[in-house]
Amino acid sequence: MGAQVTASGRSETTDDLLAALLDGMDAALCAFDSDGVITHWNREAERILGWSAAEAVGRKGFDGWAVRAADAQDVQDRLMAAQQVPGRQVHEFALLTKDGGRVLVRTQSAGVPGADGKPAGVYCAFSEVHAQIDLERSIALSEALMEDASWGVVIVDVDLRPAVVNAHAARAFGSGRTTLLGRPLGELLAQGVEELEGALQHVLAEGAPPAPVELWVSVRGPEGVRRRCWRCGFLRLASPLAEEPVPLGVGLLFQDVTEARQAQMDTAQLRFRSHQLYRAGRAAAECEDPAEAAAVRLEFALAGFAEHALIDVLDVPVRESVREPGLPRLLRWAASPPGLAGLPEPGAIPVPYEPGHPALQALDRTGSVRSSAPRGVADGAWAGARRWPEGAAHALCTVLRSRGRSLGTLTFLRGPSRAAFERADAAYAEEVAARVAADLDLAGR
């Protein structure tokens, strides 16, 4: 069946469609003709003021029913003035509800031109001021988070790819904002990807955790890989337009707390190592044999510091002023833990260290030398060439000094799963070496 055409030339189908569109709007809407008579009134306007469309349509303005008499003329003049100026006009009015109450509304009105281009009326969309302010606050908050926030904000879609990134987060990733969009997290992070993606998937499935989470990640950037600690908060984002919550992604908010956490870790590490030195001193004091005391100190030093320790002593302690030319002769004195496979047994046979060996460098410099296996070189081959246990990937060699003489070297070894030795580790190793050297010197007497 075709649409029925009314006397005005519009089809009933068109009128029904217009009515459905007006009633489906989230904002209240009314329209006036050029004489100020109300021609349209939707359901949201009825909800806010209580007046039905049947009661509102056909009235001239709001005078006598939806606004106080003292304000009626001013309200009418300001609304109808929209016919004479381009664009939208924004006003705030106090309107009356059907039950006699008052509600403050914010209106946006604009003129409606006729077929001949002359003013044909005004449409006016309005909403309660507090609802409008809530909306504006939400929009302002979103814009502030994306621009001026002092923490990183990343909106991650359901595929766990960044969809929106603010300026702070872009700096944390060491890249431009648009460069990060749509890229897998594995391309942005060298380490910590599994932990971060696991947290995001949990939020999508179960909701946000009750407290912030601290994650250690390694960020790929122009300067290389940087290890950072992020204090993260998560928000599950769902569409407000769906009848049932539909996940749109996850909001990730984070702050870089690397310096604070590193300071805490350094303090805890220093406290632990000082306690180990204290315990080792107490245990060594109970040993009748100074050589046994040196071995006890070595065992305490390994805890939380390294996997292996080796003590090599010079067959004759020397002073720098009387050092003989040629390679020093180092004898294996002890290994901890004992009985390591592939190592020479303690005895009188010199350890066959090649020239340039880190232990020989430590003797030559009278200090500490750090060394690590290069990338692409098997740990076993690198360690075997240096007469160290298979699997050693990081080494720290320091000299044993007592009474102005070099007695030998102390070597600490770590596996590939551990981090390389740092300067703070060298300082601790030198403190242990000084105490072990004193025990060895006393044993030699």
Short mmCIF file of C-alpha atoms in Angstrom, two decimals:
data_model
loop_
_atom_site.label_atom_id
_atom_site.label_comp_id
_atom_site.label_asym_id
_atom_site.label_seq_id
_atom_site.Cartn_x
_atom_site.Cartn_y
_atom_site.Cartn_z
CA MET A 1 0.00 0.00 0.00
CA GLY A 2 1.26 3.47 -0.79
CA ALA A 3 1.60 6.20 1.79
CA GLN A 4 -1.44 8.40 2.34
CA VAL A 5 -0.86 12.05 1.36
CA THR A 6 -2.31 14.70 3.67
CA ALA A 7 -3.82 18.02 2.61
CA SER A 8 -0.54 19.76 3.40
CA GLY A 9 1.27 17.58 0.84
CA ARG A 10 3.25 15.51 3.32
CA SER A 11 2.75 11.79 3.53
CA GLU A 12 1.60 10.12 6.74
CA THR A 13 4.71 7.95 6.58
CA THR A 14 6.88 11.06 6.67
CA ASP A 15 4.98 12.43 9.65
CA ASP A 16 5.27 9.11 11.47
CA LEU A 17 8.99 8.99 10.80
CA LEU A 18 9.46 12.55 12.05
CA ALA A 19 7.46 11.79 15.19
CA ALA A 20 9.52 8.68 15.85
CA LEU A 21 12.78 10.59 15.41
CA LEU A 22 11.68 13.39 17.74
CA ASP A 23 10.44 10.98 20.42
CA GLY A 24 13.65 8.95 20.23
CA MET A 25 15.90 11.91 20.96
CA ASP A 26 17.80 12.10 24.26
CA ALA A 27 17.28 15.87 24.39
CA ALA A 28 13.99 17.65 24.89
CA LEU A 29 12.85 19.44 21.72
CA CYS A 30 10.10 21.85 20.86
CA ALA A 31 9.52 23.98 17.77
CA PHE A 32 7.70 27.27 17.14
CA ASP A 33 6.33 28.70 13.96
CA SER A 34 7.05 32.30 12.94
CA ASP A 35 4.24 33.54 15.22
CA GLY A 36 5.65 31.71 18.27
CA VAL A 37 3.05 28.92 18.32
CA ILE A 38 4.37 25.51 19.42
CA THR A 39 4.28 22.98 16.58
CA HIS A 40 6.35 20.08 17.99
CA TRP A 41 6.89 18.68 21.48
CA ASN A 42 8.73 15.39 22.05
CA ARG A 43 8.65 12.83 24.86
CA GLU A 44 11.83 14.08 26.57
CA ALA A 45 10.26 17.53 26.88
CA GLU A 46 7.21 15.83 28.41
CA ARG A 47 9.44 13.93 30.84
CA ILE A 48 11.25 17.06 32.01
CA LEU A 49 8.25 19.40 32.35
CA GLY A 50 5.34 16.98 32.69
CA TRP A 51 3.28 18.62 29.92
CA SER A 52 2.20 16.23 27.17
CA ALA A 53 2.41 17.01 23.47
CA ALA A 54 -1.39 17.33 23.33
CA GLU A 55 -1.24 19.98 26.05
CA ALA A 56 1.72 21.86 24.57
CA VAL A 57 1.23 21.87 20.80
CA GLY A 58 -0.92 24.83 19.64
CA ARG A 59 -0.06 27.12 22.56
CA LYS A 60 1.62 30.43 21.83
CA GLY A 61 4.87 30.52 23.71
CA PHE A 62 5.24 29.43 27.35
CA ASP A 63 3.19 32.24 28.87
CA GLY A 64 0.66 31.14 31.45
CA TRP A 65 1.71 27.50 31.76
CA ALA A 66 5.46 26.69 31.40
CA VAL A 67 7.02 29.94 32.61
CA ARG A 68 6.21 32.63 35.15
CA ALA A 69 4.19 35.55 33.82
CA ALA A 70 6.95 37.98 34.76
CA ASP A 71 9.48 36.07 32.68
CA ALA A 72 7.25 35.05 29.77
CA GLN A 73 7.89 37.98 27.44
CA ASP A 74 11.65 37.93 27.96
CA VAL A 75 11.81 34.18 27.33
CA GLN A 76 9.66 34.51 24.21
CA ASP A 77 11.72 37.37 22.80
CA ARG A 78 15.03 35.57 23.33
CA LEU A 79 13.79 32.36 21.75
CA MET A 80 12.24 33.99 18.69
CA ALA A 81 15.29 36.22 18.19
CA ALA A 82 17.07 33.12 16.87
CA GLN A 83 15.22 33.67 13.57
CA GLN A 84 17.17 36.85 12.92
CA VAL A 85 20.74 35.71 13.67
CA PRO A 86 22.83 32.91 12.15
CA GLY A 87 23.95 29.88 14.15
CA ARG A 88 22.68 28.58 17.48
CA GLN A 89 21.81 30.67 20.50
CA VAL A 90 22.36 29.31 24.00
CA HIS A 91 20.27 30.50 26.96
CA GLU A 92 19.29 29.36 30.43
CA PHE A 93 15.70 29.66 31.61
CA ALA A 94 13.71 28.64 34.66
CA LEU A 95 10.64 26.77 33.36
CA LEU A 96 7.61 25.54 35.27
CA THR A 97 6.63 21.87 35.49
CA LYS A 98 3.05 20.70 35.35
CA ASP A 99 2.99 20.03 39.09
CA GLY A 100 4.11 23.58 39.85
CA GLY A 101 7.80 23.01 40.35
CA ARG A 102 10.62 24.93 38.68
CA VAL A 103 13.49 23.46 36.69
CA LEU A 104 16.49 25.31 35.28
CA VAL A 105 17.12 24.33 31.66
CA ARG A 106 19.79 25.20 29.12
CA THR A 107 18.43 25.78 25.63
CA GLN A 108 19.96 25.81 22.18
CA SER A 109 17.73 27.51 19.65
CA ALA A 110 18.14 28.22 15.95
CA GLY A 111 15.96 29.66 13.22
CA VAL A 112 14.22 27.45 10.66
CA PRO A 113 14.08 28.97 7.14
CA GLY A 114 11.12 28.38 4.89
CA ALA A 115 11.11 27.28 1.28
CA ASP A 116 11.47 30.91 0.20
CA GLY A 117 14.43 31.43 2.54
CA LYS A 118 12.51 33.64 4.93
CA PRO A 119 12.26 32.80 8.68
CA ALA A 120 9.61 30.14 9.21
CA GLY A 121 10.07 29.46 12.91
CA VAL A 122 12.47 28.31 15.59
CA TYR A 123 13.45 24.96 16.98
CA CYS A 124 14.62 24.74 20.57
CA ALA A 125 16.46 21.83 22.18
CA PHE A 126 16.76 21.93 25.96
CA SER A 127 17.92 19.82 28.86
CA GLU A 128 18.19 20.18 32.60
CA VAL A 129 21.21 22.27 33.51
CA HIS A 130 22.66 19.71 35.93
CA ALA A 131 22.50 16.99 33.27
CA GLN A 132 24.16 19.29 30.75
CA ILE A 133 26.84 20.22 33.25
CA ASP A 134 27.50 16.53 33.98
CA LEU A 135 27.93 15.91 30.26
CA GLU A 136 30.23 18.90 29.87
CA ARG A 137 32.26 17.77 32.88
CA SER A 138 32.65 14.32 31.35
CA ILE A 139 33.79 15.79 28.05
CA ALA A 140 36.15 18.22 29.80
CA LEU A 141 37.59 15.39 31.90
CA SER A 142 38.20 13.26 28.82
CA GLU A 143 39.93 16.13 27.03
CA ALA A 144 42.06 16.95 30.08
CA LEU A 145 43.13 13.33 30.47
CA MET A 146 44.11 13.18 26.83
CA GLU A 147 46.10 16.41 26.92
CA ASP A 148 47.19 17.75 30.30
CA ALA A 149 47.24 14.79 32.69
CA SER A 150 50.41 14.21 34.69
CA TRP A 151 50.08 10.44 34.22
CA GLY A 152 49.86 8.26 31.14
CA VAL A 153 46.45 7.38 29.73
CA VAL A 154 46.03 4.71 27.06
CA ILE A 155 42.70 3.45 25.75
CA VAL A 156 43.22 -0.14 24.59
CA ASP A 157 40.63 -1.77 22.31
CA VAL A 158 39.35 -5.32 22.71
CA ASP A 159 42.21 -6.54 20.49
CA LEU A 160 44.65 -5.11 23.08
CA ARG A 161 45.96 -2.42 20.74
CA PRO A 162 46.22 1.27 21.67
CA ALA A 163 43.27 3.25 20.29
CA VAL A 164 43.84 6.57 22.09
CA VAL A 165 47.08 7.76 23.73
CA ASN A 166 47.64 10.98 25.65
CA ALA A 167 50.79 13.11 25.47
CA HIS A 168 52.26 11.80 28.75
CA ALA A 169 51.91 8.16 27.67
CA ALA A 170 53.48 8.92 24.29
CA ARG A 171 56.54 10.35 26.07
CA ALA A 172 56.69 7.28 28.31
CA PHE A 173 56.76 5.05 25.22
CA GLY A 174 59.30 7.34 23.55
CA SER A 175 57.18 7.78 20.43
CA GLY A 176 54.56 10.00 18.82
CA ARG A 177 50.90 9.65 19.73
CA THR A 178 49.74 8.62 16.27
CA THR A 179 52.69 6.23 15.85
CA LEU A 180 51.44 4.09 18.75
CA LEU A 181 47.87 3.67 17.54
CA GLY A 182 46.89 0.19 16.39
CA ARG A 183 50.29 -1.39 17.08
CA PRO A 184 50.55 -4.63 19.08
CA LEU A 185 51.95 -4.17 22.57
CA GLY A 186 54.72 -6.64 21.71
CA GLU A 187 56.15 -4.07 19.29
CA LEU A 188 56.23 -1.40 22.00
CA LEU A 189 57.54 -3.45 24.94
CA ALA A 190 60.54 -5.78 24.97
CA GLN A 191 59.65 -7.30 28.36
CA GLY A 192 56.54 -7.31 30.51
CA VAL A 193 54.17 -7.78 27.56
CA GLU A 194 52.68 -11.01 28.94
CA GLU A 195 51.98 -9.45 32.34
CA LEU A 196 50.38 -6.33 30.87
CA GLU A 197 48.25 -8.23 28.35
CA GLY A 198 47.18 -10.66 31.07
CA ALA A 199 46.04 -7.75 33.23
CA LEU A 200 44.11 -6.19 30.33
CA GLN A 201 42.39 -9.49 29.49
CA HIS A 202 41.43 -9.94 33.14
CA VAL A 203 39.87 -6.47 33.21
CA LEU A 204 37.88 -7.19 30.03
CA ALA A 205 36.59 -10.44 31.49
CA GLU A 206 36.22 -9.71 35.21
CA GLY A 207 36.46 -5.95 35.69
CA ALA A 208 39.04 -3.64 37.19
CA PRO A 209 41.22 -4.85 40.09
CA PRO A 210 40.47 -3.25 43.48
CA ALA A 211 43.90 -1.60 43.77
CA PRO A 212 46.64 -0.30 41.47
CA VAL A 213 49.16 -2.81 40.12
CA GLU A 214 52.89 -2.26 39.68
CA LEU A 215 54.42 -3.76 36.53
CA TRP A 216 58.04 -3.80 35.39
CA VAL A 217 58.30 -3.35 31.63
CA SER A 218 61.10 -2.78 29.12
CA VAL A 219 60.11 -0.06 26.66
CA ARG A 220 61.51 0.01 23.15
CA GLY A 221 62.48 3.53 22.13
CA PRO A 222 64.87 5.57 20.01
CA GLU A 223 67.46 5.41 22.81
CA GLY A 224 67.17 1.64 23.08
CA VAL A 225 65.40 -0.54 25.62
CA ARG A 226 64.58 1.16 28.93
CA ARG A 227 63.42 -0.79 31.98
CA ARG A 228 60.65 1.04 33.82
CA CYS A 229 58.25 0.40 36.67
CA TRP A 230 54.67 1.56 36.04
CA ARG A 231 52.02 1.91 38.71
CA CYS A 232 48.88 1.00 36.75
CA GLY A 233 45.17 1.47 37.25
CA PHE A 234 42.62 -0.18 34.95
CA LEU A 235 39.06 0.71 33.93
CA ARG A 236 36.77 -1.48 31.85
CA LEU A 237 34.98 0.63 29.23
CA ALA A 238 31.48 -0.36 28.16
CA SER A 239 29.07 1.26 25.71
CA PRO A 240 26.34 3.31 27.44
CA LEU A 241 24.07 2.90 24.41
CA ALA A 242 23.69 -0.87 24.56
CA GLU A 243 21.01 -2.64 26.60
CA GLU A 244 23.66 -4.99 27.95
CA PRO A 245 27.25 -3.88 28.72
CA VAL A 246 29.34 -4.26 25.58
CA PRO A 247 33.10 -3.97 26.23
CA LEU A 248 34.76 -1.23 24.21
CA GLY A 249 38.20 -1.79 25.65
CA VAL A 250 40.24 -0.91 28.72
CA GLY A 251 41.44 2.41 30.05
CA LEU A 252 45.03 2.11 31.31
CA LEU A 253 46.25 4.90 33.60
CA PHE A 254 49.85 4.69 34.78
CA GLN A 255 52.62 6.62 36.48
CA ASP A 256 56.34 5.96 36.17
CA VAL A 257 57.62 5.11 39.66
CA THR A 258 60.93 3.63 38.56
CA GLU A 259 63.16 5.96 40.58
CA ALA A 260 61.20 5.47 43.81
CA ARG A 261 61.04 1.69 43.44
CA GLN A 262 64.70 1.47 42.45
CA ALA A 263 65.65 3.50 45.52
CA GLN A 264 63.60 1.15 47.71
CA MET A 265 65.21 -1.89 46.10
CA ASP A 266 68.70 -0.44 46.51
CA THR A 267 68.02 0.33 50.17
CA ALA A 268 66.67 -3.17 50.80
CA GLN A 269 69.64 -4.70 48.96
CA LEU A 270 72.13 -2.65 50.96
CA ARG A 271 70.41 -3.61 54.20
CA PHE A 272 70.48 -7.32 53.26
CA ARG A 273 74.14 -7.26 52.25
CA SER A 274 75.16 -5.43 55.42
CA HIS A 275 73.30 -8.04 57.42
CA GLN A 276 75.06 -10.83 55.50
CA LEU A 277 78.47 -9.29 56.23
CA TYR A 278 77.52 -9.06 59.90
CA ARG A 279 76.37 -12.69 60.03
CA ALA A 280 79.46 -13.83 58.14
CA GLY A 281 81.70 -12.00 60.63
CA ARG A 282 79.96 -13.65 63.59
CA ALA A 283 80.23 -17.10 61.98
CA ALA A 284 83.88 -16.59 60.99
CA ALA A 285 84.76 -15.57 64.54
CA GLU A 286 83.80 -19.07 65.69
CA CYS A 287 86.24 -20.76 63.27
CA GLU A 288 89.62 -21.83 64.71
CA ASP A 289 91.16 -22.13 61.24
CA PRO A 290 91.42 -18.83 59.30
CA ALA A 291 91.09 -20.75 56.01
CA GLU A 292 87.76 -22.15 57.20
CA ALA A 293 86.68 -18.63 58.16
CA ALA A 294 87.42 -17.45 54.58
CA ALA A 295 85.26 -20.26 53.17
CA VAL A 296 82.44 -19.36 55.57
CA ARG A 297 82.54 -15.72 54.44
CA LEU A 298 82.32 -16.88 50.84
CA GLU A 299 79.19 -18.93 51.46
CA PHE A 300 77.43 -16.00 53.12
CA ALA A 301 78.44 -13.68 50.27
CA LEU A 302 76.85 -15.91 47.61
CA ALA A 303 73.32 -15.65 49.04
CA GLY A 304 71.27 -13.53 46.67
CA PHE A 305 74.41 -12.28 44.93
CA ALA A 306 75.82 -14.95 42.61
CA GLU A 307 75.68 -18.67 41.81
CA HIS A 308 79.40 -19.45 42.07
CA ALA A 309 82.52 -18.04 43.69
CA LEU A 310 86.16 -18.92 42.98
CA ILE A 311 89.28 -18.03 44.95
CA ASP A 312 92.59 -18.13 43.10
CA VAL A 313 95.76 -17.31 45.06
CA LEU A 314 99.22 -16.33 43.87
CA ASP A 315 101.89 -18.90 44.57
CA VAL A 316 103.91 -16.02 46.03
CA PRO A 317 102.13 -12.85 47.22
CA VAL A 318 103.63 -9.80 45.52
CA ARG A 319 103.79 -6.08 45.87
CA GLU A 320 103.37 -3.90 42.81
CA SER A 321 106.89 -2.50 43.19
CA VAL A 322 108.52 -5.94 42.87
CA ARG A 323 106.18 -7.62 40.38
CA GLU A 324 108.08 -9.93 38.02
CA PRO A 325 107.49 -9.79 34.24
CA GLY A 326 105.20 -12.43 32.68
CA LEU A 327 101.80 -13.82 33.64
CA PRO A 328 101.17 -14.34 37.37
CA ARG A 329 100.80 -17.94 38.56
CA LEU A 330 97.34 -18.37 40.09
CA LEU A 331 96.45 -21.52 42.01
CA ARG A 332 92.87 -22.60 42.63
CA TRP A 333 92.37 -22.35 46.39
CA ALA A 334 88.60 -22.86 46.75
CA ALA A 335 85.33 -22.99 44.82
CA SER A 336 81.85 -22.47 46.23
CA PRO A 337 79.83 -24.55 45.96
CA PRO A 338 82.63 -27.15 46.00
CA GLY A 339 83.07 -29.89 43.39
CA LEU A 340 82.01 -27.88 40.33
CA ALA A 341 82.30 -29.97 37.17
CA GLY A 342 84.88 -28.86 34.65
CA LEU A 343 86.97 -26.85 37.10
CA PRO A 344 90.50 -27.61 38.21
CA GLU A 345 90.69 -29.05 41.69
CA PRO A 346 92.33 -26.96 44.43
CA GLY A 347 96.03 -27.75 44.54
CA ALA A 348 99.45 -26.72 43.41
CA ILE A 349 98.83 -26.79 39.63
CA PRO A 350 98.36 -23.26 38.23
CA VAL A 351 95.03 -22.41 36.58
CA PRO A 352 95.72 -22.00 32.81
CA TYR A 353 94.30 -18.51 32.38
CA GLU A 354 94.93 -16.95 28.97
CA PRO A 355 96.36 -13.42 28.64
CA GLY A 356 93.63 -10.81 29.07
CA HIS A 357 91.60 -12.99 31.41
CA PRO A 358 89.39 -10.86 33.74
CA ALA A 359 91.12 -12.33 36.83
CA LEU A 360 94.53 -11.31 35.47
CA GLN A 361 93.14 -7.87 34.60
CA ALA A 362 91.91 -7.46 38.18
CA LEU A 363 95.40 -8.30 39.45
CA ASP A 364 96.97 -5.86 37.03
CA ARG A 365 94.57 -3.03 37.91
CA THR A 366 94.43 -3.84 41.63
CA GLY A 367 90.67 -3.47 41.44
CA SER A 368 87.51 -5.01 40.03
CA VAL A 369 86.67 -6.14 36.49
CA ARG A 370 83.19 -6.95 35.22
CA SER A 371 82.55 -9.13 32.18
CA SER A 372 79.54 -10.67 30.40
CA ALA A 373 79.08 -13.10 27.53
CA PRO A 374 78.43 -11.29 24.23
CA ARG A 375 75.10 -11.75 22.50
CA GLY A 376 75.07 -14.66 20.10
CA VAL A 377 77.87 -16.51 21.92
CA ALA A 378 76.94 -19.70 23.75
CA ASP A 379 77.36 -19.34 27.51
CA GLY A 380 79.14 -22.68 27.74
CA ALA A 381 81.74 -21.75 25.14
CA TRP A 382 82.33 -18.33 26.66
CA ALA A 383 82.64 -19.72 30.19
CA GLY A 384 84.74 -22.72 29.14
CA ALA A 385 87.29 -20.51 27.40
CA ARG A 386 87.79 -18.68 30.70
CA ARG A 387 87.95 -21.82 32.88
CA TRP A 388 84.63 -21.08 34.53
CA PRO A 389 81.64 -23.37 35.19
CA GLU A 390 79.38 -24.09 32.24
CA GLY A 391 76.40 -21.74 32.20
CA ALA A 392 78.23 -18.74 33.63
CA ALA A 393 77.24 -15.61 31.70
CA HIS A 394 78.32 -12.75 33.96
CA ALA A 395 81.53 -12.44 35.97
CA LEU A 396 82.95 -10.06 38.55
CA CYS A 397 86.65 -10.45 39.42
CA THR A 398 88.29 -8.48 42.22
CA VAL A 399 91.73 -8.60 43.78
CA LEU A 400 92.49 -9.98 47.25
CA ARG A 401 94.63 -7.41 49.10
CA SER A 402 96.15 -7.56 52.58
CA ARG A 403 99.03 -5.65 54.15
CA GLY A 404 99.81 -3.90 50.89
CA ARG A 405 100.15 -7.14 48.93
CA SER A 406 98.07 -8.87 46.29
CA LEU A 407 97.24 -12.38 47.48
CA GLY A 408 95.09 -13.49 44.51
CA THR A 409 91.64 -12.94 43.05
CA LEU A 410 88.03 -13.54 44.03
CA THR A 411 85.58 -14.27 41.18
CA PHE A 412 81.78 -14.21 41.40
CA LEU A 413 79.72 -15.79 38.58
CA ARG A 414 76.07 -15.46 37.57
CA GLY A 415 73.96 -17.42 35.10
CA PRO A 416 72.19 -16.03 32.00
CA SER A 417 68.90 -15.58 33.85
CA ARG A 418 70.47 -13.01 36.17
CA ALA A 419 71.36 -9.40 35.43
CA ALA A 420 74.94 -8.38 34.77
CA PHE A 421 77.04 -7.12 37.67
CA GLU A 422 76.86 -3.38 38.34
CA ARG A 423 79.03 -0.87 40.20
CA ALA A 424 77.16 -1.43 43.46
CA ASP A 425 77.90 -5.17 43.11
CA ALA A 426 81.60 -4.40 42.63
CA ALA A 427 81.66 -2.38 45.85
CA TYR A 428 80.11 -5.29 47.76
CA ALA A 429 82.50 -7.80 46.19
CA GLU A 430 85.48 -5.64 47.19
CA GLU A 431 84.22 -5.51 50.79
CA VAL A 432 83.93 -9.31 50.86
CA ALA A 433 87.34 -9.66 49.21
CA ALA A 434 88.99 -7.47 51.86
CA ARG A 435 87.70 -9.71 54.67
CA VAL A 436 88.52 -12.94 52.83
CA ALA A 437 92.02 -11.62 52.10
CA ALA A 438 92.58 -10.92 55.79
CA ASP A 439 91.64 -14.52 56.63
CA LEU A 440 93.91 -15.90 53.89
CA ASP A 441 96.79 -13.72 55.06
CA LEU A 442 96.33 -14.96 58.60
CA ALA A 443 96.18 -18.55 57.37
CA GLY A 444 99.42 -18.05 55.42
CA ARG A 445 101.30 -16.89 58.45
#
